[in-house]
Tab-separated table of C-alpha atoms and ligand atoms in Angstrom:
chain	number	residue	atom	x	y	z
A	1	UNK	CA	0.000	0.000	0.000
A	2	UNK	CA	1.335	3.420	-0.878
A	3	UNK	CA	0.736	6.917	0.272
A	4	UNK	CA	1.087	8.148	-3.268
A	5	UNK	CA	4.610	6.776	-3.305
A	6	UNK	CA	5.778	7.591	-6.798
A	7	UNK	CA	8.129	5.093	-8.390
A	8	UNK	CA	11.481	6.611	-8.866
A	9	UNK	CA	14.400	5.094	-10.580
A	10	UNK	CA	17.788	5.914	-9.250
A	11	UNK	CA	18.801	8.507	-11.748
A	12	UNK	CA	21.703	9.874	-9.718
A	13	UNK	CA	24.187	11.029	-12.308
A	14	UNK	CA	27.693	9.659	-12.143
A	15	UNK	CA	30.488	12.192	-11.847
A	16	UNK	CA	32.329	11.118	-14.984
A	17	UNK	CA	32.447	13.681	-17.762
A	18	UNK	CA	31.544	10.967	-20.310
A	19	UNK	CA	28.280	10.081	-18.617
A	20	UNK	CA	25.327	10.509	-20.982
A	21	UNK	CA	22.861	13.233	-20.155
A	22	UNK	CA	19.982	11.840	-18.095
A	23	UNK	CA	16.819	11.144	-20.070
A	24	UNK	CA	14.211	13.858	-19.671
A	25	UNK	CA	11.617	12.810	-17.131
A	26	UNK	CA	8.224	11.805	-18.439
A	27	UNK	CA	5.732	14.448	-17.296
A	28	UNK	CA	3.467	13.273	-14.497
A	29	UNK	CA	0.163	12.050	-15.870
A	30	UNK	CA	-2.854	14.119	-14.845
A	31	UNK	CA	-4.242	11.180	-12.845
A	32	UNK	CA	-1.120	11.200	-10.628
A	33	UNK	CA	-1.431	14.927	-10.023
A	34	UNK	CA	-5.082	14.420	-9.044
A	35	UNK	CA	-4.044	11.576	-6.751
A	36	UNK	CA	-1.486	13.811	-5.012
A	37	UNK	CA	-4.172	16.436	-4.431
A	38	UNK	CA	-6.508	13.797	-3.043
A	39	UNK	CA	-3.862	12.566	-0.593
A	40	UNK	CA	-3.137	16.111	0.590
A	41	UNK	CA	-6.863	16.721	1.076
A	42	UNK	CA	-7.232	13.570	3.192
A	43	UNK	CA	-4.617	14.730	5.720
A	44	UNK	CA	-5.643	18.385	5.592
A	45	UNK	CA	-9.325	17.594	6.196
A	46	UNK	CA	-8.398	15.418	9.168
A	47	UNK	CA	-6.271	18.228	10.595
A	48	UNK	CA	-9.059	20.786	10.187
A	49	UNK	CA	-11.646	18.425	11.683
A	50	UNK	CA	-9.455	17.885	14.719
A	51	UNK	CA	-8.917	21.627	15.121
A	52	UNK	CA	-12.690	22.065	15.049
A	53	UNK	CA	-13.109	19.605	17.877
A	54	UNK	CA	-14.333	16.662	15.771
A	55	UNK	CA	-13.171	13.127	16.446
A	56	UNK	CA	-10.705	11.662	13.945
A	57	UNK	CA	-10.036	7.937	13.488
A	58	UNK	CA	-7.393	5.541	12.220
A	59	UNK	CA	-8.540	2.506	10.271
A	60	UNK	CA	-7.348	-0.870	9.029
A	61	UNK	CA	-7.077	-0.919	5.231
A	62	UNK	CA	-9.949	-3.334	4.519
A	63	UNK	CA	-12.391	-2.086	7.128
A	64	UNK	CA	-15.819	-1.295	5.538
A	65	UNK	CA	-14.877	2.286	4.869
A	66	UNK	CA	-18.356	3.120	3.582
A	67	UNK	CA	-19.586	3.194	7.214
A	68	UNK	CA	-17.220	6.005	8.170
A	69	UNK	CA	-17.866	7.806	4.892
A	70	UNK	CA	-21.637	7.691	5.470
A	71	UNK	CA	-21.145	9.202	8.920
A	72	UNK	CA	-18.873	11.911	7.483
A	73	UNK	CA	-15.932	10.917	9.669
A	74	UNK	CA	-12.326	11.803	8.892
A	75	UNK	CA	-10.231	8.657	8.824
A	76	UNK	CA	-6.492	8.053	8.260
A	77	UNK	CA	-4.835	4.743	7.347
A	78	UNK	CA	-1.728	3.563	9.243
A	79	UNK	CA	-0.809	0.765	6.784
A	80	UNK	CA	-0.869	3.186	3.894
A	81	UNK	CA	1.044	5.806	5.873
A	82	UNK	CA	3.734	3.318	6.935
A	83	UNK	CA	4.111	2.197	3.315
A	84	UNK	CA	4.698	5.813	2.285
A	85	UNK	CA	7.371	6.249	4.962
A	86	UNK	CA	9.071	3.019	3.836
A	87	UNK	CA	8.918	3.960	0.160
A	88	UNK	CA	10.604	7.295	0.940
A	89	UNK	CA	13.350	5.462	2.899
A	90	UNK	CA	12.356	7.145	6.159
A	91	UNK	CA	11.491	4.000	8.139
A	92	UNK	CA	14.793	3.371	9.900
A	93	UNK	CA	14.398	5.664	12.971
A	94	UNK	CA	10.913	4.265	13.571
A	95	UNK	CA	12.059	0.652	13.288
A	96	UNK	CA	14.934	1.355	15.687
A	97	UNK	CA	12.665	3.112	18.157
A	98	UNK	CA	10.078	0.336	18.047
A	99	UNK	CA	12.564	-2.510	18.533
A	100	UNK	CA	14.706	-0.535	20.994
A	101	UNK	CA	13.142	1.773	23.592
A	102	UNK	CA	9.582	0.597	22.956
A	103	UNK	CA	10.607	-3.033	23.344
A	104	UNK	CA	8.645	-4.614	20.525
A	105	UNK	CA	9.871	-7.740	18.714
A	106	UNK	CA	11.758	-7.519	15.442
A	107	UNK	CA	9.337	-10.183	14.155
A	108	UNK	CA	6.327	-7.855	14.078
A	109	UNK	CA	4.865	-6.585	10.833
A	110	UNK	CA	6.944	-3.566	9.798
A	111	UNK	CA	3.825	-1.484	9.110
A	112	UNK	CA	2.990	-1.983	12.780
A	113	UNK	CA	6.546	-1.209	13.908
A	114	UNK	CA	6.665	2.078	11.992
A	115	UNK	CA	3.195	3.073	13.167
A	116	UNK	CA	3.656	2.113	16.829
A	117	UNK	CA	6.780	4.273	16.970
A	118	UNK	CA	5.021	7.124	15.162
A	119	UNK	CA	2.084	6.866	17.587
A	120	UNK	CA	4.503	6.926	20.462
A	121	UNK	CA	5.823	10.298	19.247
A	122	UNK	CA	2.268	11.626	18.911
A	123	UNK	CA	1.633	10.415	22.452
A	124	UNK	CA	4.653	12.296	23.789
A	125	UNK	CA	6.602	9.134	24.676
A	126	UNK	CA	9.273	9.167	21.943
A	127	UNK	CA	11.361	11.796	20.261
A	128	UNK	CA	11.814	10.452	16.734
A	129	UNK	CA	11.611	13.299	14.267
A	130	UNK	CA	8.462	12.988	12.148
A	131	UNK	CA	9.529	13.426	8.519
A	132	UNK	CA	6.057	14.626	7.515
A	133	UNK	CA	5.662	16.994	10.457
A	134	UNK	CA	3.008	14.822	12.109
A	135	UNK	CA	0.313	14.916	9.466
A	136	UNK	CA	-0.902	11.504	10.642
A	137	UNK	CA	-2.654	13.230	13.511
A	138	UNK	CA	-3.383	11.547	16.813
A	139	UNK	CA	-6.587	9.490	16.626
A	140	UNK	CA	-9.601	9.563	18.950
A	141	UNK	CA	-10.780	6.084	17.949
A	142	UNK	CA	-9.777	3.080	15.831
A	143	UNK	CA	-11.683	1.073	13.202
A	144	UNK	CA	-10.592	-2.518	12.813
A	145	UNK	CA	-11.422	-5.743	10.980
A	146	UNK	CA	-9.316	-8.884	11.055
A	147	UNK	CA	-10.180	-9.892	7.479
A	148	UNK	CA	-6.591	-9.122	6.486
A	149	UNK	CA	-4.709	-10.579	9.463
A	150	UNK	CA	-4.866	-11.004	13.219
A	151	UNK	CA	-1.668	-9.111	13.837
A	152	UNK	CA	-3.664	-5.946	13.192
A	153	UNK	CA	-5.841	-6.886	16.149
A	154	UNK	CA	-2.895	-6.892	18.553
A	155	UNK	CA	-1.345	-3.811	16.963
A	156	UNK	CA	-4.607	-1.852	17.386
A	157	UNK	CA	-5.164	-3.171	20.909
A	158	UNK	CA	-1.776	-1.744	21.820
A	159	UNK	CA	-2.570	1.603	20.191
A	160	UNK	CA	-5.880	1.724	22.054
A	161	UNK	CA	-4.225	1.002	25.375
A	162	UNK	CA	-1.364	3.410	24.757
A	163	UNK	CA	-3.617	6.321	23.767
A	164	UNK	CA	-6.602	5.322	25.892
A	165	UNK	CA	-9.039	5.331	22.982
A	166	UNK	CA	-11.711	2.827	21.853
A	167	UNK	CA	-11.435	0.260	19.057
A	168	UNK	CA	-14.532	-0.425	16.959
A	169	UNK	CA	-13.939	-3.950	15.780
A	170	UNK	CA	-15.527	-6.394	13.318
A	171	UNK	CA	-14.400	-9.995	13.632
A	172	UNK	CA	-14.655	-11.798	10.288
A	173	UNK	CA	-12.608	-14.922	11.187
A	174	UNK	CA	-10.498	-16.881	8.734
A	175	UNK	CA	-12.576	-18.156	5.826
A	176	UNK	CA	-12.068	-21.891	5.496
A	177	UNK	CA	-14.456	-22.169	2.515
A	178	UNK	CA	-14.387	-20.746	-1.005
A	179	UNK	CA	-17.690	-18.976	-0.281
A	180	UNK	CA	-19.181	-17.149	2.710
A	181	UNK	CA	-21.727	-19.124	4.722
A	182	UNK	CA	-25.021	-17.454	5.686
A	183	UNK	CA	-24.241	-18.086	9.359
A	184	UNK	CA	-21.087	-16.042	8.951
A	185	UNK	CA	-22.969	-13.282	7.126
A	186	UNK	CA	-25.380	-13.039	10.071
A	187	UNK	CA	-22.501	-13.054	12.571
A	188	UNK	CA	-20.707	-10.193	10.781
A	189	UNK	CA	-23.918	-8.271	9.984
A	190	UNK	CA	-24.883	-8.211	13.679
A	191	UNK	CA	-21.468	-6.748	14.479
A	192	UNK	CA	-21.856	-4.116	11.749
A	193	UNK	CA	-25.224	-3.024	13.178
A	194	UNK	CA	-23.781	-2.736	16.678
A	195	UNK	CA	-20.679	-0.947	15.428
A	196	UNK	CA	-22.766	1.679	13.615
A	197	UNK	CA	-24.835	2.239	16.756
A	198	UNK	CA	-21.747	2.545	18.968
A	199	UNK	CA	-19.855	4.734	16.526
A	200	UNK	CA	-22.821	7.128	16.257
A	201	UNK	CA	-23.004	7.338	20.052
A	202	UNK	CA	-19.264	7.979	20.349
A	203	UNK	CA	-18.933	10.557	17.567
A	204	UNK	CA	-22.340	12.243	17.835
A	205	UNK	CA	-23.037	11.493	14.157
A	206	UNK	CA	-26.264	10.028	12.778
A	207	UNK	CA	-26.775	7.230	10.269
A	208	UNK	CA	-28.539	8.299	7.084
A	209	UNK	CA	-29.744	5.363	4.955
A	210	UNK	CA	-30.023	7.487	1.804
A	211	UNK	CA	-26.475	8.743	2.191
A	212	UNK	CA	-25.291	5.173	2.751
A	213	UNK	CA	-26.907	4.106	-0.548
A	214	UNK	CA	-25.157	6.953	-2.332
A	215	UNK	CA	-21.769	6.075	-0.772
A	216	UNK	CA	-22.236	2.430	-1.717
A	217	UNK	CA	-22.880	3.456	-5.316
A	218	UNK	CA	-19.712	5.556	-5.364
A	219	UNK	CA	-17.742	2.727	-3.800
A	220	UNK	CA	-19.067	0.215	-6.348
A	221	UNK	CA	-18.221	2.555	-9.193
A	222	UNK	CA	-14.685	2.973	-7.843
A	223	UNK	CA	-14.252	-0.789	-7.450
A	224	UNK	CA	-15.369	-1.233	-11.050
A	225	UNK	CA	-12.961	1.448	-12.338
A	226	UNK	CA	-10.069	0.052	-10.293
A	227	UNK	CA	-10.601	-3.471	-11.580
A	228	UNK	CA	-11.078	-2.187	-15.116
A	229	UNK	CA	-7.773	-0.269	-15.024
A	230	UNK	CA	-6.031	-3.442	-13.832
A	231	UNK	CA	-7.745	-5.500	-16.526
A	232	UNK	CA	-6.618	-3.191	-19.333
A	233	UNK	CA	-3.095	-4.513	-18.794
A	234	UNK	CA	-4.164	-7.712	-20.559
A	235	UNK	CA	-3.280	-6.043	-23.902
A	236	UNK	CA	-0.049	-7.173	-25.531
A	237	UNK	CA	2.130	-5.275	-25.131
A	238	UNK	CA	0.682	-3.790	-21.989
A	239	UNK	CA	-0.178	-0.064	-22.210
A	240	UNK	CA	1.235	0.466	-18.732
A	241	UNK	CA	4.243	-0.527	-16.721
A	242	UNK	CA	2.396	-2.649	-14.148
A	243	UNK	CA	4.299	-1.251	-11.174
A	244	UNK	CA	2.650	2.117	-11.805
A	245	UNK	CA	-0.692	0.782	-10.590
A	246	UNK	CA	0.811	0.421	-7.099
A	247	UNK	CA	0.868	4.231	-6.978
A	248	UNK	CA	-2.893	4.455	-7.308
A	249	UNK	CA	-3.752	2.168	-4.434
A	250	UNK	CA	-4.353	5.003	-1.996
A	251	UNK	CA	-7.433	5.943	-4.064
A	252	UNK	CA	-8.909	2.574	-3.081
A	253	UNK	CA	-7.356	2.036	0.350
A	254	UNK	CA	-8.070	5.498	1.800
A	255	UNK	CA	-10.769	6.998	-0.401
A	256	UNK	CA	-12.865	4.126	-1.715
A	257	UNK	CA	-16.202	5.825	-0.946
A	258	UNK	CA	-15.288	9.248	-2.340
A	259	UNK	CA	-16.152	10.852	-5.658
A	260	UNK	CA	-12.593	12.184	-5.869
A	261	UNK	CA	-11.489	8.560	-6.382
A	262	UNK	CA	-14.011	8.194	-9.186
A	263	UNK	CA	-12.403	11.191	-10.901
A	264	UNK	CA	-8.839	9.844	-10.394
A	265	UNK	CA	-9.685	6.336	-11.595
A	266	UNK	CA	-11.733	7.558	-14.548
A	267	UNK	CA	-8.779	9.713	-15.584
A	268	UNK	CA	-6.422	6.740	-15.163
A	269	UNK	CA	-8.693	4.556	-17.331
A	270	UNK	CA	-8.796	7.310	-19.982
A	271	UNK	CA	-5.011	7.580	-19.984
A	272	UNK	CA	-4.579	3.818	-20.354
A	273	UNK	CA	-7.122	3.747	-23.172
A	274	UNK	CA	-5.274	6.565	-24.905
A	275	UNK	CA	-2.090	4.472	-24.785
A	276	UNK	CA	-3.961	1.516	-26.267
A	277	UNK	CA	-5.325	3.733	-29.044
A	278	UNK	CA	-1.895	5.222	-29.799
A	279	UNK	CA	-0.087	1.897	-29.529
A	280	UNK	CA	2.151	3.348	-26.799
A	281	UNK	CA	3.122	2.160	-23.338
A	282	UNK	CA	4.654	3.609	-20.213
A	283	UNK	CA	6.821	0.475	-19.937
A	284	UNK	CA	10.080	2.027	-21.086
A	285	UNK	CA	11.619	-0.878	-23.032
A	286	UNK	CA	10.347	-3.621	-25.336
A	287	UNK	CA	8.073	-6.001	-23.394
A	288	UNK	CA	9.790	-9.380	-23.764
A	289	UNK	CA	8.198	-11.206	-20.836
A	290	UNK	CA	4.956	-10.771	-18.911
A	291	UNK	CA	4.804	-11.824	-15.283
A	292	UNK	CA	2.507	-11.667	-12.282
A	293	UNK	CA	3.573	-10.368	-8.875
A	294	UNK	CA	2.378	-12.113	-5.746
A	295	UNK	CA	2.452	-10.400	-2.393
A	296	UNK	CA	2.694	-6.851	-1.149
A	297	UNK	CA	4.974	-4.456	-2.999
A	298	UNK	CA	8.493	-4.230	-1.620
A	299	UNK	CA	8.149	-0.485	-1.028
A	300	UNK	CA	11.741	0.363	0.004
A	301	UNK	CA	13.108	-1.294	-3.152
A	302	UNK	CA	10.521	-0.544	-5.817
A	303	UNK	CA	13.164	1.286	-7.847
A	304	UNK	CA	15.545	-1.676	-7.688
A	305	UNK	CA	12.748	-4.153	-8.492
A	306	UNK	CA	11.697	-2.112	-11.493
A	307	UNK	CA	15.235	-1.532	-12.811
A	308	UNK	CA	16.071	-5.220	-12.551
A	309	UNK	CA	12.914	-6.316	-14.349
A	310	UNK	CA	13.305	-3.637	-16.998
A	311	UNK	CA	16.832	-4.836	-17.767
A	312	UNK	CA	15.333	-8.157	-18.878
A	313	UNK	CA	12.284	-6.643	-20.602
A	314	UNK	CA	9.963	-8.063	-17.911
A	315	UNK	CA	6.698	-6.209	-17.363
A	316	UNK	CA	4.636	-7.071	-14.298
A	317	UNK	CA	1.118	-7.049	-15.735
A	318	UNK	CA	-0.886	-8.793	-12.993
A	319	UNK	CA	-0.907	-8.677	-9.205
A	320	UNK	CA	-3.132	-9.810	-6.369
A	321	UNK	CA	-4.010	-6.143	-5.719
A	322	UNK	CA	-6.384	-6.014	-8.678
A	323	UNK	CA	-9.067	-7.958	-6.838
A	324	UNK	CA	-8.212	-6.948	-3.282
A	325	UNK	CA	-10.159	-3.690	-3.410
A	326	UNK	CA	-12.775	-4.687	-5.952
A	327	UNK	CA	-15.379	-5.071	-3.210
A	328	UNK	CA	-18.900	-5.371	-4.581
A	329	UNK	CA	-22.162	-5.415	-2.622
A	330	UNK	CA	-25.587	-3.772	-2.504
A	331	UNK	CA	-26.696	-3.618	1.144
A	332	UNK	CA	-25.470	-4.256	4.703
A	333	UNK	CA	-25.800	-8.045	4.329
A	334	UNK	CA	-23.826	-7.786	1.118
A	335	UNK	CA	-21.249	-5.646	2.944
A	336	UNK	CA	-20.853	-8.386	5.563
A	337	UNK	CA	-20.405	-11.009	2.839
A	338	UNK	CA	-18.013	-8.955	0.711
A	339	UNK	CA	-15.705	-7.937	3.561
A	340	UNK	CA	-15.397	-11.557	4.708
A	341	UNK	CA	-13.989	-12.375	1.309
A	342	UNK	CA	-11.999	-9.293	0.425
A	343	UNK	CA	-8.437	-10.030	1.391
A	344	UNK	CA	-6.008	-12.610	0.089
A	345	UNK	CA	-5.060	-13.451	3.660
A	346	UNK	CA	-8.660	-14.307	4.448
A	347	UNK	CA	-8.952	-16.728	1.519
A	348	UNK	CA	-8.280	-20.418	1.702
A	349	UNK	CA	-5.714	-22.024	-0.624
A	350	UNK	CA	-8.391	-23.227	-3.098
A	351	UNK	CA	-9.639	-19.670	-3.624
A	352	UNK	CA	-6.127	-18.240	-3.842
A	353	UNK	CA	-5.095	-20.821	-6.432
A	354	UNK	CA	-8.243	-20.381	-8.549
A	355	UNK	CA	-7.901	-16.562	-8.598
A	356	UNK	CA	-4.225	-16.720	-9.529
A	357	UNK	CA	-4.650	-19.270	-12.316
A	358	UNK	CA	-7.438	-17.131	-13.761
A	359	UNK	CA	-5.137	-14.078	-13.692
A	360	UNK	CA	-2.170	-15.915	-15.222
A	361	UNK	CA	-4.354	-16.977	-18.148
A	362	UNK	CA	-6.131	-13.662	-18.576
A	363	UNK	CA	-2.945	-11.593	-18.614
A	364	UNK	CA	-0.839	-14.055	-20.614
A	365	UNK	CA	1.800	-14.347	-17.884
A	366	UNK	CA	4.912	-16.374	-18.548
A	367	UNK	CA	6.135	-16.441	-14.970
A	368	UNK	CA	5.333	-15.405	-11.413
A	369	UNK	CA	7.436	-13.553	-8.848
A	370	UNK	CA	6.554	-14.342	-5.226
A	371	UNK	CA	7.539	-11.804	-2.602
A	372	UNK	CA	8.268	-13.821	0.537
A	373	UNK	CA	7.475	-10.949	2.830
A	374	UNK	CA	9.038	-11.248	6.274
A	375	UNK	CA	6.423	-8.938	7.731
A	376	UNK	CA	3.376	-10.726	6.424
A	377	UNK	CA	3.778	-14.250	7.701
A	378	UNK	CA	0.153	-15.178	7.205
A	379	UNK	CA	0.569	-14.478	3.493
A	380	UNK	CA	3.821	-16.457	3.216
A	381	UNK	CA	2.281	-19.374	5.043
A	382	UNK	CA	-0.068	-20.330	2.197
A	383	UNK	CA	2.178	-19.011	-0.538
A	384	UNK	CA	4.531	-22.008	-0.626
A	385	UNK	CA	1.754	-24.486	-1.289
A	386	UNK	CA	-0.042	-22.088	-3.628
A	387	UNK	CA	3.040	-21.611	-5.827
A	388	UNK	CA	3.701	-25.373	-5.929
A	389	UNK	CA	0.156	-26.238	-7.012
A	390	UNK	CA	-0.169	-23.407	-9.536
A	391	UNK	CA	3.101	-24.277	-11.210
A	392	UNK	CA	2.190	-27.984	-11.318
A	393	UNK	CA	-1.200	-27.240	-12.897
A	394	UNK	CA	-0.172	-24.529	-15.377
A	395	UNK	CA	3.482	-25.310	-16.075
A	396	UNK	CA	4.201	-21.597	-15.581
A	397	UNK	CA	7.560	-21.118	-13.840
A	398	UNK	CA	8.031	-18.997	-10.754
A	399	UNK	CA	10.695	-17.562	-8.553
A	400	UNK	CA	10.582	-16.095	-5.093
A	401	UNK	CA	12.707	-13.607	-3.197
A	402	UNK	CA	13.032	-12.611	0.442
A	403	UNK	CA	11.898	-9.100	1.212
A	404	UNK	CA	9.691	-6.940	3.353
A	405	UNK	CA	7.059	-4.372	2.543
A	406	UNK	CA	8.511	-1.788	4.934
A	407	UNK	CA	11.645	-3.086	6.720
A	408	UNK	CA	14.509	-2.356	4.334
A	409	UNK	CA	16.848	-4.685	6.268
A	410	UNK	CA	15.179	-7.836	4.960
A	411	UNK	CA	16.152	-7.600	1.304
A	412	UNK	CA	19.210	-8.392	-0.785
A	413	UNK	CA	19.642	-6.728	-4.159
A	414	UNK	CA	21.992	-9.545	-5.255
A	415	UNK	CA	19.463	-12.212	-4.354
A	416	UNK	CA	16.673	-10.435	-6.240
A	417	UNK	CA	18.869	-10.079	-9.332
A	418	UNK	CA	19.990	-13.724	-9.403
A	419	UNK	CA	16.456	-15.027	-8.799
A	420	UNK	CA	15.160	-12.932	-11.700
A	421	UNK	CA	18.010	-14.110	-13.914
A	422	UNK	CA	17.034	-17.719	-13.180
A	423	UNK	CA	13.384	-17.021	-13.994
A	424	UNK	CA	14.368	-15.348	-17.266
A	425	UNK	CA	16.394	-18.397	-18.332
A	426	UNK	CA	13.405	-20.698	-17.807
A	427	UNK	CA	10.946	-18.287	-19.451
A	428	UNK	CA	13.286	-17.938	-22.458
A	429	UNK	CA	13.611	-21.707	-22.830
A	430	UNK	CA	9.821	-22.023	-22.693
A	431	UNK	CA	9.441	-19.349	-25.376
A	432	UNK	CA	11.983	-21.072	-27.621
A	433	UNK	CA	10.301	-24.446	-27.122
A	434	UNK	CA	6.950	-22.936	-28.181
A	435	UNK	CA	8.395	-21.221	-31.250
A	436	UNK	CA	10.207	-24.452	-32.254
A	437	UNK	CA	6.883	-26.300	-32.064
B	1	SF4	S1	0.910	-8.705	8.794
B	1	SF4	FE1	0.461	-8.549	6.594
B	1	SF4	S2	-1.752	-8.282	6.426
B	1	SF4	FE2	-1.164	-7.856	8.570
B	1	SF4	S3	-0.903	-5.634	8.632
B	1	SF4	FE3	1.115	-6.527	8.244
B	1	SF4	S4	1.315	-6.543	5.998
B	1	SF4	FE4	-0.864	-6.228	6.480
């Protein structure tokens, strides 16, 4: 998840006189400019609300955001914020503070480590300098679901205790089936009803059914546009360098129920369509191989990931993010059902495998890169069996690398490069075998 973390290649010029002049930078597409404005507005509105005495919350990334949006609450997203800090290479002081003075384990999710240290500064208990000046303002309440992982539950419990604020929590449980049972829908729906009641009492807001319907419509439209933008990468060659879609995730993670996301995603779709029409692509070299990416982006090393793949003409055209925020439903029962089934980590292996095989076929992928993410152990846990079964069924080769979505210490550039080299050799052999009949 990214707080508008723009991909940047390391363009630092060498100091030799013979070095070629750096290529002129591609102008930022309008959709990215709009996205930057949206991100600024999110933080600014939260700041103003707090100044005006309103309560501001922090939320887990796949909490049913439409509830808060209907109530007109200002909400910020720690996972997204931590990703932004990691992508800008600002995580180190927070990681050190969390594992040192605060006494947390190195094994925790690095999003949690960055955020717990940040919260500790906001709470007056730590002195780490906040690189963004503290725009992730101190919350008055927390919104939580465990549909993405249970570590969030402990992380938020600690925040609540530390800052003496309430957590509004929806327990979805791990989904052992490839569908959502009606018993589970009723269990989650009852929690949603109670949460709305409690949240209204705590914030002084009132629930408006008509506004909820409108927010749901916006959210559905945004889900459709997000999935559509992802799907347009099935063209060969792809009109977009797939890594660029990571930049747009904040529109879905933090602003899923807002019309500003509709405008950003519509603009993004238009820009992709324009590339298709013109026969152009933002992938800067000839697309020789198409791959899928499994797991969270490795935010501190996006530039290195991209440079390495580009060197071999590999475009990442499919990722598990495409479906993660395509959450479709039409009422509160539907909301309960959809949010039980929204996150990869809440899916059983059968569902994960089926979704990935469908994507590999749809996007014409010739290989898969698995990010074995030290932070996200629940994801890694199923990944090994998933990659084995998918490869056995499809014959599509894969490689994996060790990394972390926010802790820069858990990655080796050399390992990533050699793993990609190995994948390229197998993909090339497969290509040659096909062309030789
Ligand atoms: S452990 Fe994984 S799913 Fe949970 S918050 Fe961290 S990155 Fe997200």
